[in-house]
XYZ file of C-alpha atoms in Angstrom:
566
model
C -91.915 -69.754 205.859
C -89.507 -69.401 208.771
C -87.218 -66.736 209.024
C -83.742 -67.536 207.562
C -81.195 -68.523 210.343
C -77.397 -68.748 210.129
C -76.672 -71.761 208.457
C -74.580 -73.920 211.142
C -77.747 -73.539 213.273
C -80.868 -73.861 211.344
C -83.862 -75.698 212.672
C -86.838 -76.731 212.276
C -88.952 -76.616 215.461
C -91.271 -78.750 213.594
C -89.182 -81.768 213.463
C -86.964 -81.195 216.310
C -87.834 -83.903 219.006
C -90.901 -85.207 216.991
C -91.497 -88.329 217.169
C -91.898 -89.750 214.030
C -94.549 -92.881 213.591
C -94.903 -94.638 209.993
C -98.365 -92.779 209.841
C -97.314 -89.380 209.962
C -93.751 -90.265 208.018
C -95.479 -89.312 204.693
C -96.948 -86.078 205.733
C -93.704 -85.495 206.948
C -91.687 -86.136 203.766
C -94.225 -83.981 201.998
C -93.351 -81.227 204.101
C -89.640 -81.338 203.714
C -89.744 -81.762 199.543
C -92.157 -78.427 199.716
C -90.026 -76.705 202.095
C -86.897 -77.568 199.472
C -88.219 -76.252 197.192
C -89.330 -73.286 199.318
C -85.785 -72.472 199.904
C -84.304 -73.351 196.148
C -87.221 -70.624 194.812
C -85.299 -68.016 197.707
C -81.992 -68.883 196.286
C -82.636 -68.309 192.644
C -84.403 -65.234 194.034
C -80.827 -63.922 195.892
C -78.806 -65.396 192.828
C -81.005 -63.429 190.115
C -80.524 -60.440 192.455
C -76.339 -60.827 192.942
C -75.896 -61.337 189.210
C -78.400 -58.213 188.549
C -75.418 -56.387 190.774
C -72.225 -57.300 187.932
C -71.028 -55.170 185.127
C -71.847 -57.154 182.657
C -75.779 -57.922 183.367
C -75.883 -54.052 183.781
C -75.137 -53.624 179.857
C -77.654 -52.384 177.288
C -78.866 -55.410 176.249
C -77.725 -54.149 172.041
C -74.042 -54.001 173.803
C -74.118 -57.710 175.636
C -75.751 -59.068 172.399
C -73.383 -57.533 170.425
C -70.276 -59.254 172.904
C -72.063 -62.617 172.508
C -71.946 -62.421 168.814
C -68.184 -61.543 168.652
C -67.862 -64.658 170.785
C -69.684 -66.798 168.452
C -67.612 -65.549 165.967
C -64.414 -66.087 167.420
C -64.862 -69.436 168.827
C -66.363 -70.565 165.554
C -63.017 -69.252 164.137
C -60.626 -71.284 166.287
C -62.629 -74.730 165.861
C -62.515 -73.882 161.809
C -58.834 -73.827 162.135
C -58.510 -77.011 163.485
C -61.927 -78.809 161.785
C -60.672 -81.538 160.503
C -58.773 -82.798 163.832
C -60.392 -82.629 167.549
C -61.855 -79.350 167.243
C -63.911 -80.109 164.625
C -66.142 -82.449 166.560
C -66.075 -79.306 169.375
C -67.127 -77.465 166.129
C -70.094 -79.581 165.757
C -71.798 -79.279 168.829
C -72.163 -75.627 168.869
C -70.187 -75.250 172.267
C -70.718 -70.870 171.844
C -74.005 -71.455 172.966
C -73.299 -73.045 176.603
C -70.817 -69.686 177.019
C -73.852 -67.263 176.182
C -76.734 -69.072 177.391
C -75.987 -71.431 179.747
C -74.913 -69.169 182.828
C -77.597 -67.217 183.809
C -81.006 -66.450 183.106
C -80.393 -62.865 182.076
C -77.945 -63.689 179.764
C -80.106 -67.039 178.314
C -83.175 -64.054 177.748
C -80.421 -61.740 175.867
C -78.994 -64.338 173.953
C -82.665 -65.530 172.741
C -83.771 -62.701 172.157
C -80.683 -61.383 169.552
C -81.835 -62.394 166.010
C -78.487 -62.071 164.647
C -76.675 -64.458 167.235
C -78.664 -67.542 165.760
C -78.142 -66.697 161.916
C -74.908 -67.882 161.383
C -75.748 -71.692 160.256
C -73.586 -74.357 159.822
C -75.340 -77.371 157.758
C -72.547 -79.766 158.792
C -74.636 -80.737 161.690
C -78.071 -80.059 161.156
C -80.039 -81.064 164.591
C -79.628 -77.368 165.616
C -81.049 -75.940 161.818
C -84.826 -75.631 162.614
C -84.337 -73.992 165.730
C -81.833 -71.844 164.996
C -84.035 -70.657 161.730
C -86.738 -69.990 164.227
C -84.489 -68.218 166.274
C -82.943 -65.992 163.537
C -86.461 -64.441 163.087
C -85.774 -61.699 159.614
C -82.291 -61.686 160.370
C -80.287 -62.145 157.231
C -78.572 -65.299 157.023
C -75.028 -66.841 156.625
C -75.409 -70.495 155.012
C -71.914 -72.441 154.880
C -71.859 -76.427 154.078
C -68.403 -77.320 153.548
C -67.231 -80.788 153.216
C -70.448 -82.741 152.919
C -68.523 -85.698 151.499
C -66.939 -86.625 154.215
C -70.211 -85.867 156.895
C -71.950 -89.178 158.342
C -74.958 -87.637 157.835
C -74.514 -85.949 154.018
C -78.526 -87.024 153.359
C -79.791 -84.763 156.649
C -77.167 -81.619 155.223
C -78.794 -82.195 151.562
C -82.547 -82.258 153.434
C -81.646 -78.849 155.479
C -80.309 -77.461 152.491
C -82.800 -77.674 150.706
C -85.740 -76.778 152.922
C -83.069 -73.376 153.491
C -83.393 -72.762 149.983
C -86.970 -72.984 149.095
C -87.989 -70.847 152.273
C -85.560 -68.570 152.790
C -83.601 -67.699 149.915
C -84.571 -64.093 149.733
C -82.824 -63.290 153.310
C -80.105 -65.444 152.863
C -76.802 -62.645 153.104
C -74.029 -65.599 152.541
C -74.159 -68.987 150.760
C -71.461 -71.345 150.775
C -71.357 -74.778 149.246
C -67.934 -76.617 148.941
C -69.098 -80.245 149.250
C -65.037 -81.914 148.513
C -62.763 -81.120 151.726
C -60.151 -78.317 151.401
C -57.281 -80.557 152.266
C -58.101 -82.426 148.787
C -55.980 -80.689 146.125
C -57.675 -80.615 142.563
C -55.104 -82.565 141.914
C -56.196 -85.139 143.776
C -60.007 -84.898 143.521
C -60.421 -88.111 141.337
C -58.415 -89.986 143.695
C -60.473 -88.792 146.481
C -63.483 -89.201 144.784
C -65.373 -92.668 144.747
C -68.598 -93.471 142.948
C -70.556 -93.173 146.221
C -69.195 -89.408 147.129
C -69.995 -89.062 143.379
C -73.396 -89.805 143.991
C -73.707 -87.822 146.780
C -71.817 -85.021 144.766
C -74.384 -84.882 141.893
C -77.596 -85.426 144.905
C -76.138 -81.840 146.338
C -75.892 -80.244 142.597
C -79.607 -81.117 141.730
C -80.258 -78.181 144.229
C -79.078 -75.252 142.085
C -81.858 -75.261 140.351
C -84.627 -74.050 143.250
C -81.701 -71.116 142.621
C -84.319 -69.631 140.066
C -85.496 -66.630 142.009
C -83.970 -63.443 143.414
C -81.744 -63.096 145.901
C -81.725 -59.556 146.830
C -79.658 -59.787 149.942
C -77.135 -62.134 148.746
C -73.701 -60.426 149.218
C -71.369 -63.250 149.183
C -71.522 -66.722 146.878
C -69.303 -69.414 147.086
C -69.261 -73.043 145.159
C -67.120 -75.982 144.773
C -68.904 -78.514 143.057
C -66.577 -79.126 140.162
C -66.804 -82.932 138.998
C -70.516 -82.522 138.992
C -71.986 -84.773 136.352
C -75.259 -81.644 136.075
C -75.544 -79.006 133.605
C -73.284 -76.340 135.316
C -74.690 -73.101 134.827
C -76.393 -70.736 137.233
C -79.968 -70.067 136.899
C -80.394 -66.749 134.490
C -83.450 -65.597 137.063
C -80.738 -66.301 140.077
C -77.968 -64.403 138.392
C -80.111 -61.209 137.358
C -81.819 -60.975 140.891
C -78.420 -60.667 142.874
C -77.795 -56.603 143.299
C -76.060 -56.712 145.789
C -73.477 -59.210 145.340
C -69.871 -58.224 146.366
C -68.088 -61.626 146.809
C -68.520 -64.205 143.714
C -66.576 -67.288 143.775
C -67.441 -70.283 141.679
C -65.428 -73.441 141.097
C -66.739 -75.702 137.965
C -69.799 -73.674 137.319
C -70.184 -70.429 135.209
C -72.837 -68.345 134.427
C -74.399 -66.663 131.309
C -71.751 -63.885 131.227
C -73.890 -60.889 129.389
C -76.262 -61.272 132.339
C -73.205 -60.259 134.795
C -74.051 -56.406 135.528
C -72.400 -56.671 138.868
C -72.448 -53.037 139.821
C -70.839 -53.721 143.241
C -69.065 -56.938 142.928
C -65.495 -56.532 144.981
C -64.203 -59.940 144.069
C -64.857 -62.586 141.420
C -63.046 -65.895 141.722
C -63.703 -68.683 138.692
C -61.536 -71.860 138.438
C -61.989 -75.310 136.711
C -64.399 -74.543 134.237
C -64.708 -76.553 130.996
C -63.784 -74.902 127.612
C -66.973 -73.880 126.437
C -67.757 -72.119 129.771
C -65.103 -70.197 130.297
C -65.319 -66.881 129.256
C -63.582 -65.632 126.119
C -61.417 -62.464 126.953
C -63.943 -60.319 125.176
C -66.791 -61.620 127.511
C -64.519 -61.382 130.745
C -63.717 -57.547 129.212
C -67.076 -56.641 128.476
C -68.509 -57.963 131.866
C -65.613 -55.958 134.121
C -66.271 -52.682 132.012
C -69.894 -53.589 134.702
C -67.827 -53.877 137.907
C -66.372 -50.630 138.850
C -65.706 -51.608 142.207
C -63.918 -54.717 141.564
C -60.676 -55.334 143.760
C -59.602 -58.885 143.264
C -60.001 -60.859 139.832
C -58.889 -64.180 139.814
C -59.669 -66.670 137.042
C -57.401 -69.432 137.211
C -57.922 -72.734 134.421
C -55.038 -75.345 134.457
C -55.809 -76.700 131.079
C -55.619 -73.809 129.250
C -53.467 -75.128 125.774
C -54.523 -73.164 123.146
C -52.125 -70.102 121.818
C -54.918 -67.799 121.611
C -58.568 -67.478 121.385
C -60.473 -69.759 118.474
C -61.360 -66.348 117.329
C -59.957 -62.467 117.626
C -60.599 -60.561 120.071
C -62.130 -57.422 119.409
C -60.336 -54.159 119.915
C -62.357 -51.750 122.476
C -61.707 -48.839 124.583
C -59.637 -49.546 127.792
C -61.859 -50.323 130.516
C -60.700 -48.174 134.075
C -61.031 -50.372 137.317
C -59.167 -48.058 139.924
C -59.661 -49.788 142.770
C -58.510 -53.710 141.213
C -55.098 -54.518 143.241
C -54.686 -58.140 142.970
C -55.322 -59.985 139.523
C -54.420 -63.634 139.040
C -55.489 -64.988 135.491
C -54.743 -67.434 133.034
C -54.811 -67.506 129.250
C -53.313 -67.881 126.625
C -50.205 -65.044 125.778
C -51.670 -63.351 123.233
C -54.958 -62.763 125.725
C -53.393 -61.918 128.202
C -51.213 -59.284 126.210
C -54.418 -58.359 125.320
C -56.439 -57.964 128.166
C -53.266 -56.130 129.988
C -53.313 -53.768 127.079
C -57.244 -52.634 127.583
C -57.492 -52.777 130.941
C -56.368 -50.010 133.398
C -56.088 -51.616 137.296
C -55.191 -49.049 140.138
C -51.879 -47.795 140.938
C -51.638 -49.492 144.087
C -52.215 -52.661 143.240
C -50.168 -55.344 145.261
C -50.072 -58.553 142.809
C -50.391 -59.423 139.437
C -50.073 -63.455 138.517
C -49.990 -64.501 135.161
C -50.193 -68.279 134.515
C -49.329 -68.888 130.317
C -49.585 -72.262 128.896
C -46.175 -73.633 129.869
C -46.008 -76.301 126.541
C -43.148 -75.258 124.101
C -45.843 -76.269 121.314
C -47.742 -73.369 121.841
C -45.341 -70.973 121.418
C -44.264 -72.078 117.678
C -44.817 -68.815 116.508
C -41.829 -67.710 118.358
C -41.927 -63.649 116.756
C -45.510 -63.110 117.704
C -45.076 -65.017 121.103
C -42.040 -62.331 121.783
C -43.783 -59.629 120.913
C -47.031 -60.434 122.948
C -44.410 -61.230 126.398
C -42.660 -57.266 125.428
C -46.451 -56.075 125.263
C -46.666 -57.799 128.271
C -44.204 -56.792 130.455
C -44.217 -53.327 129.093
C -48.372 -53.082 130.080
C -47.647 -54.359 133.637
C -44.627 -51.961 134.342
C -46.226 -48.771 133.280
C -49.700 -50.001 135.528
C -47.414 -49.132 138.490
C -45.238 -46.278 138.359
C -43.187 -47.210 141.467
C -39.717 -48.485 140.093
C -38.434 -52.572 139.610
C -36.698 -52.975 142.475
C -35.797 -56.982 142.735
C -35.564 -59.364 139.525
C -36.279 -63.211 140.006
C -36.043 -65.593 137.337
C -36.365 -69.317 137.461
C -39.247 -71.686 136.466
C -40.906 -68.386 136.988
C -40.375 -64.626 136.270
C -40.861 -62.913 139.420
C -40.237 -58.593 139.849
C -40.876 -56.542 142.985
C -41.741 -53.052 142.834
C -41.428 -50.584 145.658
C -42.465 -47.438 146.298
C -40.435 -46.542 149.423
C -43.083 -47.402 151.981
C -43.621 -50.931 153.526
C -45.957 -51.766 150.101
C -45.046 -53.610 147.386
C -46.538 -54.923 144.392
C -45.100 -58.347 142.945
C -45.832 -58.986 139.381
C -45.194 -63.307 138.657
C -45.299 -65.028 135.195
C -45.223 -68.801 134.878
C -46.516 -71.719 133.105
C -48.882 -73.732 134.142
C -48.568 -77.227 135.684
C -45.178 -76.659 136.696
C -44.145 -76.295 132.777
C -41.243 -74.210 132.115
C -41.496 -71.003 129.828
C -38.886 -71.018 126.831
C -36.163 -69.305 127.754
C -36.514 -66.962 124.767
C -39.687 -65.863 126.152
C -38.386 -65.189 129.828
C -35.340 -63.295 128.570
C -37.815 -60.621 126.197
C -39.706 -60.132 129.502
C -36.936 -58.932 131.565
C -35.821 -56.923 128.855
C -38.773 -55.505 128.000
C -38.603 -53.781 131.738
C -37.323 -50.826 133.003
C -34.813 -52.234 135.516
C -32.823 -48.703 135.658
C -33.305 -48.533 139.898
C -32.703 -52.748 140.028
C -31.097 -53.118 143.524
C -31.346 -57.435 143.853
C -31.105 -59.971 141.235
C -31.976 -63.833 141.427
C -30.830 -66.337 138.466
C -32.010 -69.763 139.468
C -31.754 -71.173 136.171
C -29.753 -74.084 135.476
C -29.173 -72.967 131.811
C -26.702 -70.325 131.078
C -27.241 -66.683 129.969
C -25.203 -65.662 126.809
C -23.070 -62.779 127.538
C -24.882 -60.173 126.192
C -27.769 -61.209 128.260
C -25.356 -60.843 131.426
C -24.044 -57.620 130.010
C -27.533 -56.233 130.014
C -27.417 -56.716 133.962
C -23.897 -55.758 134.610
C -24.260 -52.419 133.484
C -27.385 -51.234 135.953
C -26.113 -48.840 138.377
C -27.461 -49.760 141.343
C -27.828 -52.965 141.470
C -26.266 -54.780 144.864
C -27.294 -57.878 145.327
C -26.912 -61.162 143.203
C -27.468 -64.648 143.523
C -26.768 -67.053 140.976
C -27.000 -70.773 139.841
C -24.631 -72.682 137.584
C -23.305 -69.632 134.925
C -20.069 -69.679 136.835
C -17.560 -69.152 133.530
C -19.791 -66.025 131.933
C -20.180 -64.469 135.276
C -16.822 -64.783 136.316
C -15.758 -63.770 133.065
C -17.339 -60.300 133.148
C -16.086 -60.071 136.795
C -12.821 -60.456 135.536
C -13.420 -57.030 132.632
C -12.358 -53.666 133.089
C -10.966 -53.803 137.120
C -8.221 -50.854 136.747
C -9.416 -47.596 137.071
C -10.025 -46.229 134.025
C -13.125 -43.316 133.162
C -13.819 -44.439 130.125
C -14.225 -48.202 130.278
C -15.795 -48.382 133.970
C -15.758 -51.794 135.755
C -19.174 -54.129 135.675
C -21.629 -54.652 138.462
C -20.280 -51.088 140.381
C -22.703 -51.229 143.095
C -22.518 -54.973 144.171
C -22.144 -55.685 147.374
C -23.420 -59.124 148.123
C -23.264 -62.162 145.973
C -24.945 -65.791 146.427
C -23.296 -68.467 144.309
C -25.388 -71.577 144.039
C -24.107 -74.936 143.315
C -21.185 -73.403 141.517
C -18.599 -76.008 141.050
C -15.350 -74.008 142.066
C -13.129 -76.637 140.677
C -14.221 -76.156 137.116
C -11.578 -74.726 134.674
C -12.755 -72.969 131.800
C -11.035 -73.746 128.809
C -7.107 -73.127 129.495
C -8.208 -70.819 132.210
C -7.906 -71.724 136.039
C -10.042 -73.558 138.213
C -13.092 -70.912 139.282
C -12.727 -71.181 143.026
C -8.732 -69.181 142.041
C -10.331 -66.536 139.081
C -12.646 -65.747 142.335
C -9.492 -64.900 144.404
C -7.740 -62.883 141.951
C -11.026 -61.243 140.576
C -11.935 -60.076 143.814
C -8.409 -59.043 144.752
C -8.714 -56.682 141.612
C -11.975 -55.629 142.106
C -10.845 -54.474 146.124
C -8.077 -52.726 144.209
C -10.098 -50.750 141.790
C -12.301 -49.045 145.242
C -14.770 -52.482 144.065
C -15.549 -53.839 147.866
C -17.629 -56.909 148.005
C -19.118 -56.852 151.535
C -20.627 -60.602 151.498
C -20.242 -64.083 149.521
C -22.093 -67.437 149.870
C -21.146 -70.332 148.825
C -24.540 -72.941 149.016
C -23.900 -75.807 147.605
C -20.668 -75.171 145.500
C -18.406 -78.000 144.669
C -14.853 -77.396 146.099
C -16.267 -74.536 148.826
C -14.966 -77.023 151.854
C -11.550 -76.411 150.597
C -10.215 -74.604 153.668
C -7.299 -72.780 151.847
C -10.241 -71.629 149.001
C -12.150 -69.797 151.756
C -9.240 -68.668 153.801
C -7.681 -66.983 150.516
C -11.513 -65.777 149.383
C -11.900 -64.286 153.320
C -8.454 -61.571 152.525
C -11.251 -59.755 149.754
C -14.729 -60.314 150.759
C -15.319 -58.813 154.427
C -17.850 -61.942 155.145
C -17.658 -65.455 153.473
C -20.370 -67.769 154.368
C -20.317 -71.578 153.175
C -23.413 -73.481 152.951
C -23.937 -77.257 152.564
C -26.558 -78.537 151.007
């Protein structure tokens, strides 16, 4: 090997001034190839060494293996963002792996040799499944298919599913399964869904079956296989063998609910199931009085009709789950009433949604219906002793509590499938509430409140903000009461310093009265009188607001008018 020279003037004495004749060409070829790769072996050499010299080939190899995880992770994150665009063909080809193992050997032996970094498998392309099973060693795996449907190759993710399944249930840590894209609504699922993604739809559901064995390090479980045409229940041995299962969410199957002793479940998500597999509210109450730990209950059903359960529920003792904050359910009135009534969720929780059948049918029964929404309302404000401190009602009923901090709890009633709640049934919820500390109020209901229903607001103390659609002779009416000082009749709405009119119509003229857009002037003139100062008014959407002279007048009372078109 000759000794290495500067590289502008390297020679070889050897083939300096030889002569070269076609016999001894060969010989001399051979020699040049071997001394190449003479000198590419020293290079590597010196390479290896320089990198051996940086920070980051230095690192405990637990550390580096540790960095190239968090990688995986985060680029993983980024291309599921965008996976159903550009990235997710990136997303496919595993790109992490050329940033951890493609750039030098250290790093390529680190990255090997870190069970964990290859145990994160994605079945959406499955060339890369053997190997990285191999490469996982006894790590515990994460298994996520989503969107199968729309995969070219849906028969290989089925295939690597299923070999997954039979050999390696018992380390798998995470399973997810949603075969139907999630930019396909439910609504929308039939359209979506042709005979030959039903096919493969029902091919994928024949696997949860080989789901009869244990599980023991199963901590998360997610499905979406809803319009399967299979019997939709978990396997009994599957559902007893899961101890340490924290995060269940199922969509179209159930399970057999007295087999649910989830002793650390943290979050339990059901949607779409049929009738006869949803659970009654004396199942659901029995299984939670198993889940100590829960923190998020969510069981959401769009067709649910019925006024009640087929049969009674059964009175028991209230069931404590301090640490449940966010609870989104639906059932019929009467079970929820019920279930709100026997079940005690912590004090910090930060939403409640309640979805009720929205169907005016169901409410026929219109006394027990109002006493089962004042049960209701009455459960939910006492669960959280912070005070109401904003009121919305529309298509909804909407109420924000606050307990001074930057934390707040929102409790929201509605009917299902966009139906409206009877009006009857929104007004004994409100009512049924301790508004006392009220500070905002929304009415975004194109039906008017009777008087007594605005009285009921007009006389909280502090509320200071209102916005209001349509109602514009009522409102204006109580405006209009008890302006002049006087102790013992006090004026309405003392504390009100903002007001949103929406899609008012200002020219309107109640009975022999004047046109709305003048009672505003003079009302507020009194009001300013009386020590009553209105700080703001908008004006979105009113009929008769671009009158220049209306604003101009309105502008001499309120310290800010604001006019917004529509």
């Amino acid at each position: 090997m000759h000794s290495m020279q500067e590289a502008d003037s390297f020679t070889d004495p050897k083939l300096e001034g030889a002569f070269l004749t076609a016999a001894s060409r060969a010989a001399v070829h051979e020699y040049i190839q071997k001394e190449i790769k003479n000198h590419e072996a020293i290079i590597r050499y010196y390479k290896e060494r320089h990198n051996a010299l940086t920070f980051t080939c230095r690192l405990p190899h637990e550390i580096l293996g540790t960095i190239f995880e968090e990688i995986a992770i985060i680029r993983e994150a980024w291309k599921n963002y965008g996976r159903w665009g550009e990235g997710y063909k990136k997303w496919q080809e595993f790109d992490w792996i050329q940033s951890v193992s493609h750039v030098c050997s250290h790093w390529r032996a680190v990255a090997l040799s870190n069970p964990n970094l290859w145990s994160n498998i994605r079945l959406m392309n499955t060339a890369w499944t053997p190997e990285m099973i191999q490469r996982s060693k006894a790590a515990p795996l994460t298994i996520t298919l989503w969107g199968a449907l729309i995969l070219r190759d849906s028969r290989g993710s089925y295939t690597a599913l299923k070999e997954v399944i039979q050999s390696d249930l018992s380390r798998i840590r995470s399973l997810t399964l949603g075969l139907v894209p999630v930019w396909v609504s439910p609504e929308r699922h039939e359209l979506f869904l042709d005979d030959e993604k039903k096919r493969c739809l029902n091919m994928f559901s024949e696997l949860l079956p080989l789901l009869d064995q244990p599980a023991p390090m199963l901590e998360c479980l997610e499905i979406n296989l809803a319009e399967t045409e299979v019997p939709k229940q978990l396997p009994n041995a599957f559902v007893v063998g899961l101890p340490q299962i924290k995060h269940l969410r199922l969509e179209g199957w159930s399970l057999d609910w007295k087999l649910s002793a989830f002793q650390n479940l943290k979050s339990l998500v059901i949607s779409r199931l049929s009738t006869d597999s949803k659970p009654t509210i004396n199942q659901l109450l029995d299984m939670l009085s198993r889940t100590p730990l829960l923190e998020t209950l969510t069981i959401v059903d769009p067709d649910v009709l019925q006024l009640g359960s087929p049969s009674l529920p059964q009175d028991i003792a209230p069931i404590s789950l301090g640490y449940l904050k966010h609870i989104d359910v639906s059932y019929s009135l009467s079970d929820c009433a019920f279930f709100f009534d026997h079940v005690i969720f912590s004090t910090q929780a930060t939403i409640i949604t309640i979805r009720l059948p929205g169907s005016s049918d169901v409410y026929l029964n219109s006394h027990s219906a109002l006493s089962a929404i004042a049960t209701l309302a009455r459960r939910l404000d006492h669960g959280v002793k912070s005070p109401i401190c904003k009121l919305k009602a529309d298509c909804k009923m909407q109420c924000w509590k606050s307990n001074g901090l930057q934390d707040t709890f929102v409790i929201d009633v509605h009917g299902l499938r966009g139906y409206d709640l009877p009006s009857a049934l929104k007004e004994a919820f409100w009512q049924s509430l301790y508004l006392d500390k009220l500070v905002s109020l929304e009415i975004c209901m194109d039906s008017e409140l009777s008087k007594d229903k605005w009285l009921f607001f007009a006389t909280l103390p502090f509320l200071s903000s209102l916005q209001v659609q349509s109602n514009e002779d009522v409102l204006l009416s109580i405006l209009e009461q008890r302006t002049a000082t006087d102790p013992d009749n006090p004026a309405f709405f003392l504390s009100l310093k903002s007001l949103t009119l929406v899609r008012w119509n200002l020219a309107l003229a109640g009975g022999t009265k004047a046109q709305a857009g003048e009672r505003m002037v003079t009302c507020f003139d009194r009001r300013r009188k009386a020590g009553l100062y209105l700080e703001t008014l908008v004006l979105e959407g009113c009929a008769g607001a671009e009158r220049k002279e209306l604003v101009h007048s309105l502008r001499e009372y309120v310290n800010r008018v604001n006019v917004v078109s529509r």
